[in-house]
Coordinates of C-alpha atoms in Angstrom, one line a residue:
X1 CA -3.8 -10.1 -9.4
X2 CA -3.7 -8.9 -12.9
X3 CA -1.1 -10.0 -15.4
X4 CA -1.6 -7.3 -17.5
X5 CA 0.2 -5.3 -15.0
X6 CA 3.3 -5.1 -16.8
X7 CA 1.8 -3.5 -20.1
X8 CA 2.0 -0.3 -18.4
X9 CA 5.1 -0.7 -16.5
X10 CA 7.1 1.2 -19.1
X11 CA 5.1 4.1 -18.8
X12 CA 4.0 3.9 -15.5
X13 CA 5.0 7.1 -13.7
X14 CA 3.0 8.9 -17.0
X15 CA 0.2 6.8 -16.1
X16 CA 0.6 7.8 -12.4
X17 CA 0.8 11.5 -12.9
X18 CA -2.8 11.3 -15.0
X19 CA -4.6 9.5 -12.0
X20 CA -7.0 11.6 -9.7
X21 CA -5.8 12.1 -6.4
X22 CA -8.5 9.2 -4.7
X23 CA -6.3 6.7 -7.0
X24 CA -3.0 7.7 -5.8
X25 CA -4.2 7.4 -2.2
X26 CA -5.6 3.8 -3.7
X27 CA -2.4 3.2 -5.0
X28 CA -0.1 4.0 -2.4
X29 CA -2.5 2.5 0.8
X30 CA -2.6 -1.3 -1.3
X31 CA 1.2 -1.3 -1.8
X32 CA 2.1 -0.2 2.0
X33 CA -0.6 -2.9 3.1
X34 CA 1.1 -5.2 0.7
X35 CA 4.3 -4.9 2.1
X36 CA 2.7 -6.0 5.6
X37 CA 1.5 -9.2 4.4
X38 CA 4.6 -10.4 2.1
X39 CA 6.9 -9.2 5.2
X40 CA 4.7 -11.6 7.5
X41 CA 4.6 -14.3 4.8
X42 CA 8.5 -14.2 4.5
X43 CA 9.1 -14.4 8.2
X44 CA 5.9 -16.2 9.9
X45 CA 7.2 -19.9 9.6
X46 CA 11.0 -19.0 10.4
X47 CA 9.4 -17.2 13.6
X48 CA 7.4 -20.2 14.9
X49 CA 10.0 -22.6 13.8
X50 CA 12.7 -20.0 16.2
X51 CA 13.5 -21.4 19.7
X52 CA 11.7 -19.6 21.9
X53 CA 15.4 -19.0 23.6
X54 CA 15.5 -16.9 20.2
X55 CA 12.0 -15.2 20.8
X56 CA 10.7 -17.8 18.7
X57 CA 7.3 -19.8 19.3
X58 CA 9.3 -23.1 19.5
X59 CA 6.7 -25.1 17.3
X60 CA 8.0 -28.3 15.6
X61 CA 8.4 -28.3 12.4
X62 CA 4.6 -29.9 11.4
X63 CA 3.0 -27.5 13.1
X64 CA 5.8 -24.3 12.0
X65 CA 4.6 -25.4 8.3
X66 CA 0.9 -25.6 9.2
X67 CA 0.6 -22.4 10.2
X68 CA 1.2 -20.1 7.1
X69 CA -1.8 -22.3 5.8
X70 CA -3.8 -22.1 8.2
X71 CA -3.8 -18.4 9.0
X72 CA -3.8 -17.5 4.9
X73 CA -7.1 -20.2 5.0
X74 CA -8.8 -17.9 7.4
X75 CA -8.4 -14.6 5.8
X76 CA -9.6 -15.8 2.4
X77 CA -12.3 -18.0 4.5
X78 CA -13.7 -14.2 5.7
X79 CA -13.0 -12.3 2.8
X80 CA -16.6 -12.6 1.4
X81 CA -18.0 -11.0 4.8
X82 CA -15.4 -8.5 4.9
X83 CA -17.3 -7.5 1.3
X84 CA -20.2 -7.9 3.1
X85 CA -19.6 -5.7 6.1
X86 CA -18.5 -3.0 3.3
X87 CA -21.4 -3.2 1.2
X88 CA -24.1 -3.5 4.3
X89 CA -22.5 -2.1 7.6
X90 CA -20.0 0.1 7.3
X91 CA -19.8 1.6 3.7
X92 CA -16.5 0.5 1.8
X93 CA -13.7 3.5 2.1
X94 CA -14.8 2.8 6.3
X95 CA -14.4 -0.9 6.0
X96 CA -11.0 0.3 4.1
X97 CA -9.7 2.1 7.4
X98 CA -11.5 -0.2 9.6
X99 CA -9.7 -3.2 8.1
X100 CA -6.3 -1.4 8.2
X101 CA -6.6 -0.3 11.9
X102 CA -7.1 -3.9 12.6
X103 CA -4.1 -4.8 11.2
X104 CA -2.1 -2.4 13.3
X105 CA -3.4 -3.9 16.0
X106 CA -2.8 -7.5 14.6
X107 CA 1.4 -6.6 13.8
X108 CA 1.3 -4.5 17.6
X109 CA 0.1 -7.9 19.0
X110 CA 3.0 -9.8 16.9
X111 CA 5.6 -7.5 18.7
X112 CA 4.6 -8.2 22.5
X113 CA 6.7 -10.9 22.9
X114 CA 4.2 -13.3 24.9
X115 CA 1.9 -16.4 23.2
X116 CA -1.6 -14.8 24.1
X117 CA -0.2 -11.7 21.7
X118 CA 0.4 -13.5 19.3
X119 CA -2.7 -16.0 19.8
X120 CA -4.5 -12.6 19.4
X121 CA -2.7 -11.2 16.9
X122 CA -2.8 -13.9 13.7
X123 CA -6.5 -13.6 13.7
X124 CA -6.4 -9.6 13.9
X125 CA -4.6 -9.9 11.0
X126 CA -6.4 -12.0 9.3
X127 CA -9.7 -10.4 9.9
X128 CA -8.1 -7.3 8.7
X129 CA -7.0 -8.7 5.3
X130 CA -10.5 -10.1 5.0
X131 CA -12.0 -6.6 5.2
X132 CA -9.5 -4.5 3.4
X133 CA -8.7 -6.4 0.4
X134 CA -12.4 -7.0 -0.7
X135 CA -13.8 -3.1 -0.2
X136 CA -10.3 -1.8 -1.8
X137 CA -10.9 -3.9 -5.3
X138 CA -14.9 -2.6 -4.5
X139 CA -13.4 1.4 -4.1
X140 CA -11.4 1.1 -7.5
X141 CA -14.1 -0.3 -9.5
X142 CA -16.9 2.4 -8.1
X143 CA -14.6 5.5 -8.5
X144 CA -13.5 4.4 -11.9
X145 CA -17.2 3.4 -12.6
X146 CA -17.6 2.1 -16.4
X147 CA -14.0 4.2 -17.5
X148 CA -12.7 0.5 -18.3
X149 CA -9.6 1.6 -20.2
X150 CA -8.2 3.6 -16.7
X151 CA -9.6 1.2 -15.0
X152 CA -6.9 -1.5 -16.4
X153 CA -4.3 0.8 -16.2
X154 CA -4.8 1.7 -12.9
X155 CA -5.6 -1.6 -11.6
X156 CA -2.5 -2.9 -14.0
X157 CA 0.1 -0.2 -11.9
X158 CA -1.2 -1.3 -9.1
X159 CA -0.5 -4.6 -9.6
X160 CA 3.1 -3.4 -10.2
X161 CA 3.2 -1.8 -6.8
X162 CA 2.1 -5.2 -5.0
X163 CA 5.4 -7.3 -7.0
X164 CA 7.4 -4.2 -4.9
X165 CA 6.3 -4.4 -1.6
X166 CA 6.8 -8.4 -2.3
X167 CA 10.1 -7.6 -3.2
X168 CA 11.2 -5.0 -0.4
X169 CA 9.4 -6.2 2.4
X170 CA 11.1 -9.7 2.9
X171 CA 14.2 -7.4 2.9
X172 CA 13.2 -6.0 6.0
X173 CA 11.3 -8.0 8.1
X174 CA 13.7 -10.8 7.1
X175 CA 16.8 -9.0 8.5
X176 CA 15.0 -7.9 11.1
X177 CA 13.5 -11.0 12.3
X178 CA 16.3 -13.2 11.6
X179 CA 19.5 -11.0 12.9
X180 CA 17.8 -8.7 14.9
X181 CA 14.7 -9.7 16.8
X182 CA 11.2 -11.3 15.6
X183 CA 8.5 -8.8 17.4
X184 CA 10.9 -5.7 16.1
X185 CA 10.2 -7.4 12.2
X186 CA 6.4 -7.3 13.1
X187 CA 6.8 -3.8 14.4
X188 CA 7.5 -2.2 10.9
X189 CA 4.6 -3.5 9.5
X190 CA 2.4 -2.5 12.7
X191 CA 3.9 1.3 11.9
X192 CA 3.8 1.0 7.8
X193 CA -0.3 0.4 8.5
X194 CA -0.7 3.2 10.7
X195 CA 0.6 5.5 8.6
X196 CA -2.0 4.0 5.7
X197 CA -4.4 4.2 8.0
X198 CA -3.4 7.9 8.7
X199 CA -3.5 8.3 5.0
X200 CA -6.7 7.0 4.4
X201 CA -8.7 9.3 7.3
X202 CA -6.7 11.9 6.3
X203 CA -7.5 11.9 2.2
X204 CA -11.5 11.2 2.8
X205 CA -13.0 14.2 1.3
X206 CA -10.9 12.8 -2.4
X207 CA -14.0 10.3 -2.8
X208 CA -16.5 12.9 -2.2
X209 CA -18.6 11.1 0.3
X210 CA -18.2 7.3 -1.5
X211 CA -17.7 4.8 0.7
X212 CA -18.9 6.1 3.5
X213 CA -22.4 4.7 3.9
X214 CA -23.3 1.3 2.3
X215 CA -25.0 1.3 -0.9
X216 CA -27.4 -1.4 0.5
X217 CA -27.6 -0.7 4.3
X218 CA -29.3 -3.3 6.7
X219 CA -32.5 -2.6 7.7
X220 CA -33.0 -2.7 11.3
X221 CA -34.5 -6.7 11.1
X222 CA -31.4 -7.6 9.1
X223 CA -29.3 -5.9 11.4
X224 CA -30.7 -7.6 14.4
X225 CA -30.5 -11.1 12.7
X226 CA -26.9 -10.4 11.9
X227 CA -26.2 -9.6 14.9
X228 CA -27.4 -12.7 16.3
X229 CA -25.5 -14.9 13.9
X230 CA -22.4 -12.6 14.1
X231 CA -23.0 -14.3 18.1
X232 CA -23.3 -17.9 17.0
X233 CA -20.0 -17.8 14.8
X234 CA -18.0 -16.1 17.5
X235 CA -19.4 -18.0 20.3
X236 CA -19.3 -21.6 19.3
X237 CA -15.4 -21.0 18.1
X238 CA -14.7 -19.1 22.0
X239 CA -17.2 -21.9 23.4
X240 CA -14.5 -24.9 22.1
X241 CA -11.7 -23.0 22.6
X242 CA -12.3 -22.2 26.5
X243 CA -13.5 -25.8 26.5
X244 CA -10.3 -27.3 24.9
X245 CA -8.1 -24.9 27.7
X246 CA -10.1 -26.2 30.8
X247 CA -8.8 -29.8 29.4
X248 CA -5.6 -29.0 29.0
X249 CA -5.2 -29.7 25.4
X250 CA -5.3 -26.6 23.8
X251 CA -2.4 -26.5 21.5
X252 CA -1.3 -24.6 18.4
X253 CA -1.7 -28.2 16.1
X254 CA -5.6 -28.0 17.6
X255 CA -6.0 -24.3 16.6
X256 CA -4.5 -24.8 12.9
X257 CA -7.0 -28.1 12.7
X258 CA -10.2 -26.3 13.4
X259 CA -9.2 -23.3 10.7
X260 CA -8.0 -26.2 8.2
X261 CA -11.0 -27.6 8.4
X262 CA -12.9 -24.4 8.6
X263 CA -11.5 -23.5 5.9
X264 CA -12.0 -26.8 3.7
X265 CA -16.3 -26.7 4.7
X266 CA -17.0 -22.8 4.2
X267 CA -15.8 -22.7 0.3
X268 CA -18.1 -26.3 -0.1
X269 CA -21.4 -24.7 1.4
X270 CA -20.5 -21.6 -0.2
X271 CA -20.6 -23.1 -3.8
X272 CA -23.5 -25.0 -3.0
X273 CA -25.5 -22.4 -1.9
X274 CA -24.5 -20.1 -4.8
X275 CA -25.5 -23.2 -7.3
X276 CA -28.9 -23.5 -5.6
X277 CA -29.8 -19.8 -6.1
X278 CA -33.2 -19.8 -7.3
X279 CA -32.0 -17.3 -9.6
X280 CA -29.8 -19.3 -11.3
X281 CA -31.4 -21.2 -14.6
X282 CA -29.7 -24.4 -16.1
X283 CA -27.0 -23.0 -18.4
X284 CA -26.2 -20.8 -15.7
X285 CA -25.7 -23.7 -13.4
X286 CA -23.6 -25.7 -16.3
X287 CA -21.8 -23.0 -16.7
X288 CA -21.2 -23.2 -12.7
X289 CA -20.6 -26.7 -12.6
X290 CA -17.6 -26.9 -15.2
X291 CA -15.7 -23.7 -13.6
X292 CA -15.9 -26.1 -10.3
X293 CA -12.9 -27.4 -12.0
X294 CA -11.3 -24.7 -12.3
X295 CA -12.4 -23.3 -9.0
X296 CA -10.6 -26.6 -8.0
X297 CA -7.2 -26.1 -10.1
X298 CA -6.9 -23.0 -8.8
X299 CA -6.9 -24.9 -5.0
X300 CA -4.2 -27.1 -5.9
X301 CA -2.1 -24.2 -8.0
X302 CA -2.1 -22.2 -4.8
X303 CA -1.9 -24.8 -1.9
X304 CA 1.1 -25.7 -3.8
X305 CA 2.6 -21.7 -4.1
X306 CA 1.8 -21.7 -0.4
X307 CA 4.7 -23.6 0.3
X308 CA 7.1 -20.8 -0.1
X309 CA 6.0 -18.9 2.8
X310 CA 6.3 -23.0 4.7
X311 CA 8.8 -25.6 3.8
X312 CA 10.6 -24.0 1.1
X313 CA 11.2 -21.2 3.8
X314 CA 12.5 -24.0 6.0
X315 CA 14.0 -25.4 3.7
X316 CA 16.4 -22.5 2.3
X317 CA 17.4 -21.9 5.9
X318 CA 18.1 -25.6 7.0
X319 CA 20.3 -27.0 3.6
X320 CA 20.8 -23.8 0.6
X321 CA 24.6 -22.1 1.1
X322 CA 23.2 -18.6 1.9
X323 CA 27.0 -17.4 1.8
X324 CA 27.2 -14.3 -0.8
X325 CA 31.1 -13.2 -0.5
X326 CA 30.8 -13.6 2.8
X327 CA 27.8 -12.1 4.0
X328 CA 25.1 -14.5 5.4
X329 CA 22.2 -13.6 3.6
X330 CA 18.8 -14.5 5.5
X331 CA 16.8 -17.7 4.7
X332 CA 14.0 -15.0 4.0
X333 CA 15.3 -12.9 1.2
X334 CA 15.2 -16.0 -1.3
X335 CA 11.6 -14.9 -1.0
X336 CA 12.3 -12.0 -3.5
X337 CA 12.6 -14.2 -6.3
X338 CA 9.4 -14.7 -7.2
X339 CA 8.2 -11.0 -7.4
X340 CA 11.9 -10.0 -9.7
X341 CA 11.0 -12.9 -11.7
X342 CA 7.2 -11.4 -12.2
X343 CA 8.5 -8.1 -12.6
X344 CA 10.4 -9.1 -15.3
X345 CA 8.7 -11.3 -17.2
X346 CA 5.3 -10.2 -17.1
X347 CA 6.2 -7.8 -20.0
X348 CA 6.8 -10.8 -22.1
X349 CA 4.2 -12.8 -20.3
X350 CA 1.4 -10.3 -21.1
X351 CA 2.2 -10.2 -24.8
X352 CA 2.7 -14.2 -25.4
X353 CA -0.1 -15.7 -23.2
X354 CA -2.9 -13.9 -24.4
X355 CA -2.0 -15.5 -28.0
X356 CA -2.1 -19.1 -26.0
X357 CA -4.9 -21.3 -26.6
X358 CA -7.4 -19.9 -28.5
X359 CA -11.2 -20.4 -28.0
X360 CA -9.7 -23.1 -25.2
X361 CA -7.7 -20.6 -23.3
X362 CA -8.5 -21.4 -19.9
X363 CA -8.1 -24.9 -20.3
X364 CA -4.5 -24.5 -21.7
X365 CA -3.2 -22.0 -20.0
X366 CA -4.7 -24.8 -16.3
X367 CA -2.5 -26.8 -18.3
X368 CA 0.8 -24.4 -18.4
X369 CA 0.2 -23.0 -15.0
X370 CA 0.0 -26.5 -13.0
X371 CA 2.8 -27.9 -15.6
X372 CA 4.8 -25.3 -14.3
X373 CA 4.5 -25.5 -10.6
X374 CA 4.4 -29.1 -10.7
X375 CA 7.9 -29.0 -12.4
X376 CA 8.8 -26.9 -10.4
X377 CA 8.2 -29.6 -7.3
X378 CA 9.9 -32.1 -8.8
X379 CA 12.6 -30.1 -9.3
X380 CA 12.5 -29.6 -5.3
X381 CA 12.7 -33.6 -5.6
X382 CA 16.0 -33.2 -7.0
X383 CA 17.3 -30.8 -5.0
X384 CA 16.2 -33.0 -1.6
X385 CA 18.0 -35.8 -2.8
X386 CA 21.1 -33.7 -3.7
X387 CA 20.9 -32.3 0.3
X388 CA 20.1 -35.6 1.8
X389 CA 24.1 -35.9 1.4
X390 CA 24.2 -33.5 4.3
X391 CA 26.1 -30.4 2.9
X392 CA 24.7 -27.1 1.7
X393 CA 23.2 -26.8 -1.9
X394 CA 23.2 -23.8 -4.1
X395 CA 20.4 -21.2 -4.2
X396 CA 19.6 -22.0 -7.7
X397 CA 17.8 -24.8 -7.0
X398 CA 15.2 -22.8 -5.3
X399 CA 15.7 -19.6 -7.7
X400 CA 14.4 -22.4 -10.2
X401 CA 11.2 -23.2 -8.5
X402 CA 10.5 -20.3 -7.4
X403 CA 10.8 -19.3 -11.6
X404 CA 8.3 -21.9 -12.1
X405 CA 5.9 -20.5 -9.6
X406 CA 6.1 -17.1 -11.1
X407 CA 5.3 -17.5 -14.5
X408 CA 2.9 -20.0 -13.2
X409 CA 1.2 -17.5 -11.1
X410 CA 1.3 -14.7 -13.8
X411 CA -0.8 -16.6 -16.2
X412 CA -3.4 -18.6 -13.6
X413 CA -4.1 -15.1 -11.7
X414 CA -5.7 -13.5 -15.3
X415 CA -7.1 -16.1 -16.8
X416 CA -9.3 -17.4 -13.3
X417 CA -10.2 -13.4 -12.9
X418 CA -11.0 -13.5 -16.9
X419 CA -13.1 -16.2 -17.0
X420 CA -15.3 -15.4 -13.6
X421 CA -16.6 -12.6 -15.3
X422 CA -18.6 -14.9 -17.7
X423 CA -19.6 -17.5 -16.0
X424 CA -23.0 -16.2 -13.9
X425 CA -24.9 -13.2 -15.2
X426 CA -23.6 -9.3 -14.1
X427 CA -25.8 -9.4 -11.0
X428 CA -23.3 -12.6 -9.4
X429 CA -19.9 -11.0 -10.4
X430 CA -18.9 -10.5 -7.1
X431 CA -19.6 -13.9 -5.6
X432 CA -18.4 -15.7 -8.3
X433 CA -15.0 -13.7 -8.0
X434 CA -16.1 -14.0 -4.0
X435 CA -16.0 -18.0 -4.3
X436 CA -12.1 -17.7 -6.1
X437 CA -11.0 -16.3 -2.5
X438 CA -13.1 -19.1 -0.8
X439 CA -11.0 -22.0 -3.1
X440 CA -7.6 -19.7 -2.6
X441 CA -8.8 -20.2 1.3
X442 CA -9.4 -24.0 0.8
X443 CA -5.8 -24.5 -0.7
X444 CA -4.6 -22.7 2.6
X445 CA -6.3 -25.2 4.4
X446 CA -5.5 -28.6 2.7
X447 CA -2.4 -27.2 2.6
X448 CA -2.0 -26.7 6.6
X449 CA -2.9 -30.6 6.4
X450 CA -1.1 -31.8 3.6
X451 CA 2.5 -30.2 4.7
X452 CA 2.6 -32.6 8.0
X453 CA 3.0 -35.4 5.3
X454 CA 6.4 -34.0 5.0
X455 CA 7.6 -35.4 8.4
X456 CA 6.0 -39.0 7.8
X457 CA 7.3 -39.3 4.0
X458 CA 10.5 -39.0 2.4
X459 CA 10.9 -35.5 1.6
X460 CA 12.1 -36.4 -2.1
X461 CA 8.7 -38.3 -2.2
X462 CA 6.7 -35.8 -0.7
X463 CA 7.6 -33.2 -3.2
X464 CA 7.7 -36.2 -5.8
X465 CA 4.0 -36.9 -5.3
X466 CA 3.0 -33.5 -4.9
X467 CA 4.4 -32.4 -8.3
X468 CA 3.4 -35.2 -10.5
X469 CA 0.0 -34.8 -8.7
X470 CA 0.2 -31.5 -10.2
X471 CA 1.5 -32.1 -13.8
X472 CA -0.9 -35.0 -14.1
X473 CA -4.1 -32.2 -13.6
X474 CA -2.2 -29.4 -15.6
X475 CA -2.7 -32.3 -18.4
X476 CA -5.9 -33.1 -18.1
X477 CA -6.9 -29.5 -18.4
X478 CA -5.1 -29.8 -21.7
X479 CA -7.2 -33.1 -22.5
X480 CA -10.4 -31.6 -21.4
X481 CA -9.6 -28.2 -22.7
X482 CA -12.8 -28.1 -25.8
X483 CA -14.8 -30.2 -22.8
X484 CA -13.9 -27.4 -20.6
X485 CA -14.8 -24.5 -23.2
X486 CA -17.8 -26.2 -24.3
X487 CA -19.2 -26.2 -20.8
X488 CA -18.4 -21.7 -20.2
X489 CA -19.3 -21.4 -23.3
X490 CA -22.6 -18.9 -23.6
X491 CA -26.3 -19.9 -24.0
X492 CA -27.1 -20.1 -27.5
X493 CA -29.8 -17.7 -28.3
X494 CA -33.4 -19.4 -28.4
X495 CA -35.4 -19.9 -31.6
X496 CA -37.7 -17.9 -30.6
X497 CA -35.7 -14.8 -29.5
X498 CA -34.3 -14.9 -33.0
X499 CA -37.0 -14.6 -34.7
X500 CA -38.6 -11.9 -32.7
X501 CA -35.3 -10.1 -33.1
X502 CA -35.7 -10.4 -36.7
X503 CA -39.5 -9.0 -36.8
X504 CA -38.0 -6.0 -35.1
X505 CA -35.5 -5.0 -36.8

């Protein structure tokens, strides 16, 4: 995400109209792909939380929670091979429609109303978001090439078009799911994707032939090798799957286990092994080893906005007076608040933040971001205790956090993009910004564990704990903040350089 995205909202539809015809395909593909996911984030727990006399999945509560994390865990846990299979297999406007088409067949799955479908159909989707996400960020920064000023603006309205699908598509799928029928909600998306798809196939000669091989193709040893890993990974999962269904205790809490803890080792063997690059020197590796914390702060910021799409979901349909003059509205569209918030503040936002902090930016604005949110949960404290008395709350309560989580979410998404770019030289761009998806992966997996805490603690405890756990790091980012810029801070330019500089000129 980018919060500059609202500098251009005024103007956007000039903007718009100045973009080649390759952007607006871009443009339009991301937001109806967007509007897939935040409809299946607004509806997946309420779904599996449903009776299954109400075509739900019947899961208890634990598990109902779990499983936003865990399924969010396994797409960021792919997304650095979905760059891969772009940038070595398929080429990345391919991987693009590839990744799409496997969505379609993800949300189809969704809407047969049996368990194998949709068994089937949370790891379609997730594979799908792992490939398509990755190789359309790689499409806008290779047709742009080094045109940086239209690059921000494009990637800026783009951004704009993501807080809209956010904002519409719990609309729908929410209505759908919760009045009408759960596999018709997953149905929309399944026909919004085909159209992109469609779109995409459609509009391929606007790229003039980019995309469509990779720029580093395997050669046929690579290929084979691959191949033979590509084996191993899917195997060993099948292997303990089959094995674990010949027992008789294959469940849903086993399957959101083994991608919780997936999800927790990948992003720790895939620091370490980006740290041990030979290519690496010592300051690049100091560099490296103080944006660890903030690879880590970024874990907790977003295991904690996970919760939205989990118990806060849960939590709006079980005790928040949903009554607006009479109309039941659906526990789903409280989901909207966070992208009207964004779209509305990010104006302000984008002009104020930027000023914040100084040369010790991204350790203040750590500070403000998991301040925020971590108000924000104790706030939710409050509100438990004020529903523990067994009557409906208002919706404020959660319009408040989800406030905090916005403006939270506006300033952590720039400043962790921002400061990537500097930490490893040009030629590690993309696995540094890689490992941010790995660490977004590894706060959906803690999260899938930590939410089952809800059902053994007090909830005004659990969201007690969880908040001053995250107000207590938001403040030592502000006590370590020089300690933290010290530690990005560039190489100092040897002696010797200098002076050879010098002779030169």
């Amino acid at each position: 995400m980018n919060a500059g995205g609202a500098e251009f909202a005024g103007d956007g539809r000039l903007v718009l109209r100045r973009m080649p015809n390759w952007y607006l395909t871009l443009f339009f593909s991301d937001a109806l792909e967007r509007f897939g996911f935040y409809g299946l984030q607004a509806i997946l727990v309420l779904y599996a939380a449903a009776p299954r006399a109400r075509g739900g999945l019947g899961l208890d509560i634990a598990d109902a929670a779990s499983l936003f994390g865990a399924w969010i865990g396994f797409m960021f846990m792919l997304s650095l091979v979905g760059g891969w299979v772009g940038d070595r297999l398929l080429g990345n406007r391919r991987a693009l429609l590839a990744g799409c088409l496997t969505s379609v067949a993800g949300y189809l799955c969704l809407a047969v109303p049996a368990d194998w479908a949709t068994a089937a159909g949370l790891p379609l989707l997730g594979i799908g978001g792992a490939v398509y996400k990755p190789n359309h960020q790689a499409m806008i920064n290779i047709m742009f090439g080094d045109r940086s000023r239209a690059r921000e603006a494009g990637i800026s309205l783009m951004y704009v078009a993501t807080q809209v699908s956010a904002l519409l598509a719990p609309l729908v799928t929410g209505y759908l799911g919760e009045r009408v029928s759960w596999h018709l909600a997953f149905l929309v998306p399944a026909v919004v994707l085909l159209v992109t798809s469609v779109q995409l196939a459609v509009t391929a000669p606007q790229f003039g032939g980019v995309g469509d091989r990779p720029v580093n193709p395997l050669t046929p040893a690579e290929r084979a090798a691959a191949a033979r890993r590509t084996v191993y990974c899917v195997a060993v999962p099948a292997a303990v799957l089959v094995a674990a269904g010949l027992l008789g205790v294959l469940s849903a809490t086993l399957a959101i286990g083994l991608t919780g803890v997936l999800s927790v080792v990948v992003p720790i063997a895939g620091y370490a092994l980006l740290y041990r690059n030979p290519e690496l020197g010592p300051d690049d590796r100091r560099r490296l080893r103080t944006f660890l914390a903030v690879y880590l702060g970024a874990t907790l910021f977003w295991m904690i906005i996970a919760h939205a799409a989990s118990l806060l979901n849960l939590f709006a349909r079980d005790h928040v007076d949903l009554d607006v003059a009479g109309f039941v509205i659906p526990a789903s569209w409280l989901q909207v608040a966070t992208p009207v918030f964004i779209l509305a503040l990010a104006p302000v936002i984008a002009l104020v933040v930027p000023r914040i902090g100084g040369r010790d930016n991204v350790g203040v604005k750590f500070a403000l971001s998991l301040g925020l949110v971590g108000g924000g949960f104790l706030i939710m404290s409050l509100a438990t205790v004020v529903a523990a008395g067994g009557g409906r709350i208002s919706p404020v309560w959660l319009i408040v956090v989800y406030l905090t989580h916005a403006c939270g979410e506006v300033i952590i998404a720039a400043v962790t993009i921002s400061a990537a770019a500097d930490v490893l030289p040009s030629g590690f761009l993309g696995r540094t910004l890689g490992m941010l998806w790995l660490f977004a992966g590894l706060g959906g997996g803690l999260g899938s564990g930590v939410v089952r805490l809800s059902q053994i603690m007090p909830e005004p405890l659990y969201y007690l704990t969880l908040g001053s756990v995250a107000a207590l790091c938001g403040l030592g980012f502000g006590l370590c903040r020089r300690m933290i810029s010290r530690g990005l801070a560039p190489s100092p330019p040897r002696p010797d350089r200098v002076e050879q500089g010098r002779a030169a000129r």
